[in-house]
Short mmCIF file of C-alpha atoms in Angstrom, two decimals:
data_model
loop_
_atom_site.label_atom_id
_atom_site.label_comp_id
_atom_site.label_asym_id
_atom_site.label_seq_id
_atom_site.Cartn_x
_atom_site.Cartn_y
_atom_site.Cartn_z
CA UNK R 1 -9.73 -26.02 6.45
CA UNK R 2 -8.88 -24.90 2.62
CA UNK R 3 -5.99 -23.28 2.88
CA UNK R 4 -6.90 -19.37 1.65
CA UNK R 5 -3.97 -19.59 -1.46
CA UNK R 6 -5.18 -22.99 -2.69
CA UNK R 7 -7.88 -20.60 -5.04
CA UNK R 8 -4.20 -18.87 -6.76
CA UNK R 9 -4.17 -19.18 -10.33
CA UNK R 10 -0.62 -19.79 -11.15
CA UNK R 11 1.77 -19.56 -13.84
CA UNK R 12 5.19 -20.31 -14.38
CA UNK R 13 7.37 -22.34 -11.73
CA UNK R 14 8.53 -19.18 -9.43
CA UNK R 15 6.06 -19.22 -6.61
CA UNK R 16 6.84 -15.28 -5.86
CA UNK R 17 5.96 -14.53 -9.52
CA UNK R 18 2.27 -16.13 -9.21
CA UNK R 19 -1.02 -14.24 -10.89
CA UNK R 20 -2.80 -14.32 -7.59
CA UNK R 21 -6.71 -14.02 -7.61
CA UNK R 22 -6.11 -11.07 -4.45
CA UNK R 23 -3.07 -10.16 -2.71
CA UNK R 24 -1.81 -7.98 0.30
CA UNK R 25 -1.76 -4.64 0.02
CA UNK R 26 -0.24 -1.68 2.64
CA UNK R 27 -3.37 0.53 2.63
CA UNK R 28 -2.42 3.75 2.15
CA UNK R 29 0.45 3.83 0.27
CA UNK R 30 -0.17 0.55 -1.79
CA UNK R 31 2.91 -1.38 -1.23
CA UNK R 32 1.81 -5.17 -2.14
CA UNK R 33 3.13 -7.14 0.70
CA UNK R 34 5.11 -10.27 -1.23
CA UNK R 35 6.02 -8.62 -4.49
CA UNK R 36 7.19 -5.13 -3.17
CA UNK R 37 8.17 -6.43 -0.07
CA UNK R 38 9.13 -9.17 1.25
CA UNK R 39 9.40 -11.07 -1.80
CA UNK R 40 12.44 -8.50 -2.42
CA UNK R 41 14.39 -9.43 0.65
CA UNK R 42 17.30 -12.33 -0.67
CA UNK R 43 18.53 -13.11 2.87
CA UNK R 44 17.92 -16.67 4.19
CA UNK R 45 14.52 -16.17 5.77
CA UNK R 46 14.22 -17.66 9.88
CA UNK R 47 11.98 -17.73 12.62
CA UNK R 48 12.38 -15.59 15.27
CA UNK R 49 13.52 -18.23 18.04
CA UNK R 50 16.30 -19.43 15.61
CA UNK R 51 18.07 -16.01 15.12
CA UNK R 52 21.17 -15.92 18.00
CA UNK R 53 22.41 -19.49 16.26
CA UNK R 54 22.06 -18.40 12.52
CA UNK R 55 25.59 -18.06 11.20
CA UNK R 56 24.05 -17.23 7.81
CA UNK R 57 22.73 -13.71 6.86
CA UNK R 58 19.28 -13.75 7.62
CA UNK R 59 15.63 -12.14 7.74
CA UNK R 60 13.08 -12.74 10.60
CA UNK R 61 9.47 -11.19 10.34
CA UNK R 62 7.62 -10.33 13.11
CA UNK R 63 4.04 -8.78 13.24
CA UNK R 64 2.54 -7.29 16.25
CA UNK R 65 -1.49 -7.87 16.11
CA UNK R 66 -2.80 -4.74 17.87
CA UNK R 67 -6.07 -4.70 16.03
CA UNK R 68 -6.22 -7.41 13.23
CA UNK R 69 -6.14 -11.34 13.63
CA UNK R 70 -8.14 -11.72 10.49
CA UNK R 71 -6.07 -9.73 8.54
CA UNK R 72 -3.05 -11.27 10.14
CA UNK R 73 -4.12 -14.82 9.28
CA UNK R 74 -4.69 -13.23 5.92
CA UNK R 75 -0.42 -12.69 5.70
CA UNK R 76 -0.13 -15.91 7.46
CA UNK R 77 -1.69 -17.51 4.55
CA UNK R 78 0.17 -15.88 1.74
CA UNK R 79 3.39 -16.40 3.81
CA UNK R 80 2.66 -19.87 4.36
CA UNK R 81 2.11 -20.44 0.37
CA UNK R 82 5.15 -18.83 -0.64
CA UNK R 83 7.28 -20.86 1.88
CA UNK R 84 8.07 -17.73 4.99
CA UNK R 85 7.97 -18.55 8.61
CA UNK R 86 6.86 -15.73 10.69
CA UNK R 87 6.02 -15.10 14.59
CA UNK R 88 2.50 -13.46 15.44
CA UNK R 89 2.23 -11.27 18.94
CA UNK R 90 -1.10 -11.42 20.13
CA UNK R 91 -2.34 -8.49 22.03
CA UNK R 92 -4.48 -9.25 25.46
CA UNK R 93 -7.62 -7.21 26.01
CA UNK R 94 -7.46 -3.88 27.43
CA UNK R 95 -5.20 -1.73 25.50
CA UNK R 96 -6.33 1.64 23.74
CA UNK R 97 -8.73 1.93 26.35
CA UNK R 98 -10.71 -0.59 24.90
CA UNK R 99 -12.49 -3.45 26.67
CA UNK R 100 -12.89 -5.70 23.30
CA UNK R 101 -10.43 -6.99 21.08
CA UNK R 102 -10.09 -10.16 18.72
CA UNK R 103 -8.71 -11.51 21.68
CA UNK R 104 -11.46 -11.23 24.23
CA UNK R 105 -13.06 -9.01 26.40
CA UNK R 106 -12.45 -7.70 29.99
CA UNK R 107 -14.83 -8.16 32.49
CA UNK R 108 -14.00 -8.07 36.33
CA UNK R 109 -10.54 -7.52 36.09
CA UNK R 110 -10.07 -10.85 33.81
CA UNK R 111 -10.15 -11.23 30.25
CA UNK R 112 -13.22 -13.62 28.81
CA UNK R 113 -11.40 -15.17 25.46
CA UNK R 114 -12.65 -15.05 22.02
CA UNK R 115 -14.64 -17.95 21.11
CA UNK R 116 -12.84 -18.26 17.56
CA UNK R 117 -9.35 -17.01 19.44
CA UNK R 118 -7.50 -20.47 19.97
CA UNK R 119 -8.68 -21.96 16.39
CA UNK R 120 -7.13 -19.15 14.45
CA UNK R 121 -3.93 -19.53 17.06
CA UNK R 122 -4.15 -23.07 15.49
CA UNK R 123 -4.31 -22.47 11.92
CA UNK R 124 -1.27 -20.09 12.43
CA UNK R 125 0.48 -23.06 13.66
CA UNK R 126 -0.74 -25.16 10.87
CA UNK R 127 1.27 -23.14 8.14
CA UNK R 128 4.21 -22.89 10.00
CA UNK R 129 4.55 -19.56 11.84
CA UNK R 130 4.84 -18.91 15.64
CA UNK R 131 2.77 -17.48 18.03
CA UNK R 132 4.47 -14.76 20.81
CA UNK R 133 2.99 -12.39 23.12
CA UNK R 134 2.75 -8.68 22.58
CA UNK R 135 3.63 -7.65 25.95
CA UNK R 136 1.57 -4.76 27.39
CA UNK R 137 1.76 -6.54 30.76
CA UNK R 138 2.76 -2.69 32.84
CA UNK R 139 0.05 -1.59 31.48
CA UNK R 140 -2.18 -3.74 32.51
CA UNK R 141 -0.49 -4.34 35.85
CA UNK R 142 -1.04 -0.53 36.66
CA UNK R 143 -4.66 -0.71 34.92
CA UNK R 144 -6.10 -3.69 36.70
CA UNK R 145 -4.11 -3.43 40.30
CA UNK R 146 -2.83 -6.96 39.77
CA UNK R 147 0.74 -8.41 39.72
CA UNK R 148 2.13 -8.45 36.37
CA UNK R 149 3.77 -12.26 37.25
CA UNK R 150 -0.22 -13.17 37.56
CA UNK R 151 -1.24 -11.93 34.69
CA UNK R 152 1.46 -12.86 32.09
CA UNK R 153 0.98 -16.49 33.90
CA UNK R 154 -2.85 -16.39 33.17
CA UNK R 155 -2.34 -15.96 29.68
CA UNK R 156 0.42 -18.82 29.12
CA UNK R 157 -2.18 -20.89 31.72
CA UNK R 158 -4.89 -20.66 28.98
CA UNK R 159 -2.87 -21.46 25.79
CA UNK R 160 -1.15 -24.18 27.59
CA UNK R 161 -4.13 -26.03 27.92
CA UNK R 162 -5.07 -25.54 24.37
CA UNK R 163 -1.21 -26.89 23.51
CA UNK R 164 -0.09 -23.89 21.88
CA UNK R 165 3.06 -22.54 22.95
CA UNK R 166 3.92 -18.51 23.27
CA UNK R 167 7.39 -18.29 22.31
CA UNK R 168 8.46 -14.82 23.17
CA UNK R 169 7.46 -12.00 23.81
CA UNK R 170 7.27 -8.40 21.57
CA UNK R 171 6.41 -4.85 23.96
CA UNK R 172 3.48 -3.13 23.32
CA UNK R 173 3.64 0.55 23.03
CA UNK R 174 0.71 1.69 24.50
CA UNK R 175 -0.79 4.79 25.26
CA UNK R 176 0.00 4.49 29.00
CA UNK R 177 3.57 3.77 28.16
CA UNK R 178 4.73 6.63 26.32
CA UNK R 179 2.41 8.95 29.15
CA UNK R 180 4.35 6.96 31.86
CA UNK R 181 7.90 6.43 29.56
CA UNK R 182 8.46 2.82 30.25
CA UNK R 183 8.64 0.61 27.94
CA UNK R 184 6.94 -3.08 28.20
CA UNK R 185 9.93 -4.95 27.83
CA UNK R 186 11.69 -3.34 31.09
CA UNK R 187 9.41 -5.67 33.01
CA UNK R 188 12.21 -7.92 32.33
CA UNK R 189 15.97 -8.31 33.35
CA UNK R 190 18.33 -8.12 30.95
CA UNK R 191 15.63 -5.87 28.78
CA UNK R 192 17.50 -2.51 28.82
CA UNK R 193 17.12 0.64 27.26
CA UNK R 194 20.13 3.05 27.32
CA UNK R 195 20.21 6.03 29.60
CA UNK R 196 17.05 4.67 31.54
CA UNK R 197 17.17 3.80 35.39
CA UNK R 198 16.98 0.05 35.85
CA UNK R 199 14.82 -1.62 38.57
CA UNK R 200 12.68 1.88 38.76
CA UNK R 201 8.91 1.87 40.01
CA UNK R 202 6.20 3.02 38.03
CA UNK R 203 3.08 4.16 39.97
CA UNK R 204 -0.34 4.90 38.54
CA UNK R 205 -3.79 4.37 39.69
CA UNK R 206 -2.09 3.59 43.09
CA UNK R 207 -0.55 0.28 42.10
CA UNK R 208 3.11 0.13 41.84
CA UNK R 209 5.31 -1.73 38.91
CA UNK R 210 8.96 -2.94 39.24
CA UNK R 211 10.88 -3.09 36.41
CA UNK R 212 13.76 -5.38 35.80
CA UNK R 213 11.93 -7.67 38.09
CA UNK R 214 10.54 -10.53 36.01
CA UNK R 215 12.92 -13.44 34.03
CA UNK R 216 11.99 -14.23 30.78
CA UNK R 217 13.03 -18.06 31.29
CA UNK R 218 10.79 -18.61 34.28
CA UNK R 219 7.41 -17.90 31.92
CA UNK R 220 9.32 -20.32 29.04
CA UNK R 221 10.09 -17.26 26.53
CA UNK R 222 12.66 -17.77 24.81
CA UNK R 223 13.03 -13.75 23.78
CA UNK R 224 12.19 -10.58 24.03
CA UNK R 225 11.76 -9.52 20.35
CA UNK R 226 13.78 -6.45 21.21
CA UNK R 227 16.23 -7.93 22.15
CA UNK R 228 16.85 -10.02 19.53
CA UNK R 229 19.74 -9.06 17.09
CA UNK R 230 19.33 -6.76 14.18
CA UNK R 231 21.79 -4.68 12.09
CA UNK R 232 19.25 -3.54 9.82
CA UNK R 233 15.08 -3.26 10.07
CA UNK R 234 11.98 -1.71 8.47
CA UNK R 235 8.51 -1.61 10.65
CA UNK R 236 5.00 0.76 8.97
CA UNK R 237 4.24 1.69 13.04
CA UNK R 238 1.39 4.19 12.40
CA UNK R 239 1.16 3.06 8.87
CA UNK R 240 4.36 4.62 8.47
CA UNK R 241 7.49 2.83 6.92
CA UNK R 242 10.99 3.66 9.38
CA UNK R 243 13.74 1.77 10.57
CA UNK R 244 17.04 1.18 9.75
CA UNK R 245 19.00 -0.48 6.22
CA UNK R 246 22.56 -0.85 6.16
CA UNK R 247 23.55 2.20 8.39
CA UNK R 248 21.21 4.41 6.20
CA UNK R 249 18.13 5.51 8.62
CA UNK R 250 15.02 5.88 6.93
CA UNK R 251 13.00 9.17 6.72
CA UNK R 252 9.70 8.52 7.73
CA UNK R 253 8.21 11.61 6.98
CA UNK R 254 9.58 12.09 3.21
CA UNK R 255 8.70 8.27 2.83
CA UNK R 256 5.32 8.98 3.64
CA UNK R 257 4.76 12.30 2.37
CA UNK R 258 6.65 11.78 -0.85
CA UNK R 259 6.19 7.76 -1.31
CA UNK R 260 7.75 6.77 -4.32
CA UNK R 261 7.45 3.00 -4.96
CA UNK R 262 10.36 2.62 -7.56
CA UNK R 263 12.33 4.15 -4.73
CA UNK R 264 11.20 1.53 -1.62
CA UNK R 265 11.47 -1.38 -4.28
CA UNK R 266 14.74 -0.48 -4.67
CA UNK R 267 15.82 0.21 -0.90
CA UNK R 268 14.28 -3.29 -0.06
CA UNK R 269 16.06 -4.77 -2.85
CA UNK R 270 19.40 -3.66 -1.09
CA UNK R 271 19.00 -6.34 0.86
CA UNK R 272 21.29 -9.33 -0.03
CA UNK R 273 24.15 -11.91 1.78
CA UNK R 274 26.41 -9.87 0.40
CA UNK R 275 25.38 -6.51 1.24
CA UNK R 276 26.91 -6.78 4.67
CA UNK R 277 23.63 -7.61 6.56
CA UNK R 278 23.81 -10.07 9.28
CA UNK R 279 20.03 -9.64 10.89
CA UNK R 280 17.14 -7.84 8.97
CA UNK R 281 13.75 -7.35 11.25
CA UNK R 282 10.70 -7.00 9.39
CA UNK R 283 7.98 -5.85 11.76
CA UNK R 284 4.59 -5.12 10.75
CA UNK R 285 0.96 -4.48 11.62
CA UNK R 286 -1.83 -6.42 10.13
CA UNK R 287 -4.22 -3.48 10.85
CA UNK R 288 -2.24 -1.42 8.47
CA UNK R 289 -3.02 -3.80 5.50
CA UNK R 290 -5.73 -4.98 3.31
CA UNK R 291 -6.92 -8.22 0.85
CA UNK R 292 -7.31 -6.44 -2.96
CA UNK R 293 -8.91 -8.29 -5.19
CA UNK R 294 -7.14 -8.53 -8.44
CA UNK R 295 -10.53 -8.10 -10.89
CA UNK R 296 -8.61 -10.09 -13.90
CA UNK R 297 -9.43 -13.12 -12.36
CA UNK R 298 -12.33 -15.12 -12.46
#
């Protein structure tokens, strides 16, 4: 396969300064993906599975793929050009209420793949980046009366045999989540959140979920992306930027009702070894992003 950045037009030697024939833009507030972004970031840049022995300030991106593998393997390219490693959570069919995704569809309780799903898992491993699990594994538990230790094993069961590995995992928040208030991750031990009840039940649809009942280690994860350490992160959940940079939390609703991109540039360019950072998360959502042609290029 061509790799999607060998078209660039390029000029000069710095790679991040390139006159690219499209690039990566946020949709609605225009933020271009490498050059108001991540490009921004100066912190040693890591995959996810390397973060807990990283003694070096460092940034690990993450990008949960509710809605979008094309557009995700869209970032994956430009990433891959410019020389970033990044981890990819695949979302399994059901979610939303839907019964078709990129990933498959559902059909008798069991989810028929994507004929085109394990190449682009393939070409994501080609240029470098990971592929994890966005875990909405409750969910589906509660949705499809089945045993969440089945299902999650189903799903490594199937890329297994295709040789691709699913590193870790990333919660989903879905729709029955925040109606039920668990969150994904609690389906593991050691995944807490503070002031909630470990090892509670969650009922719906008369099937019943323990949390805090599952290891990580026995599916082969090496994380739960949650869990993973962070003194400072940005996510655009909802197409909406918010997190958290260098103590200062970020105001989602005067970012996005007042976005100023002098302003963001700035924030993101805050971000240095020396700025007291030890762990910067970027998360984002394909879905909320778009290829724009740049029309001075032939």
């Amino acid at each position: 396969m061509i790799s999607f950045l060998k078209k660039l037009l390029t000029k000069g030697e710095d790679n991040k300064a390139r006159e690219r024939i499209f690039d990566v833009t946020k949709k609605n507030d225009g933020v271009n993906y490498i050059d108001d972004f991540i490009g921004l970031i100066n912190l040693k840049n890591v995959h996810m599975t390397e973060v807990y022995k990283e003694n070096e300030p460092c940034l690990y991106i993450r990008h949960d793929v509710d809605h979008s593998l094309e557009m995700g393997l869209k970032k994956a390219e430009v990433e891959a050009e410019l020389g970033y490693k990044s981890t990819y959570f695949l979302l399994p069919t059901g979610s939303y209420g839907e019964e078709k995704n990129y990933y498959g569809t559902l059909e008798d309780g069991k989810i028929k793949y994507d004929s085109k799903l394990i190449d682009k898992c393939k070409r994501l491993l080609e240029l470098g980046h990971h592929i994890g699990l966005h875990n909405d594994m409750v969910a589906m538990s509660l949705k499809l009366r089945k045993d969440p230790a089945e299902l999650i094993k189903r799903e490594l069961d199937y890329f297994d045999k295709h040789n691709i590995e699913l590193v870790g995992t990333a919660a989903h928040g879905s729709p029955l989540a925040r109606q039920l208030k668990f969150n994904n991750r609690e389906l593991f031990d050691g995944c807490i959140r503070k002031g909630w009840e470990q090892g509670r039940t969650i009922e719906h649809n008369g099937w019943k979920v323990k949390l805090h009942s599952l290891n990580l280690s026995d599916f082969g994860f090496q994380y739960e992306a949650y869990s993973l350490p962070r003194d400072s992160r940005i996510s655009e959940s909802g197409g909406r930027w918010g997190g958290r940079i260098l103590g200062n939390q970020i105001d989602r609703d005067k970012m996005f009702n007042d976005f100023n991109l002098e302003e963001f540039k700035k924030l993101i360019s805050t971000l240095t070894p020396n700025s007291g950072v030890r762990a910067m998360q970027v998360m984002t959502h394909p879905c909320h992003w778009e290829v724009k042609e740049n029309g001075n290029n032939q």
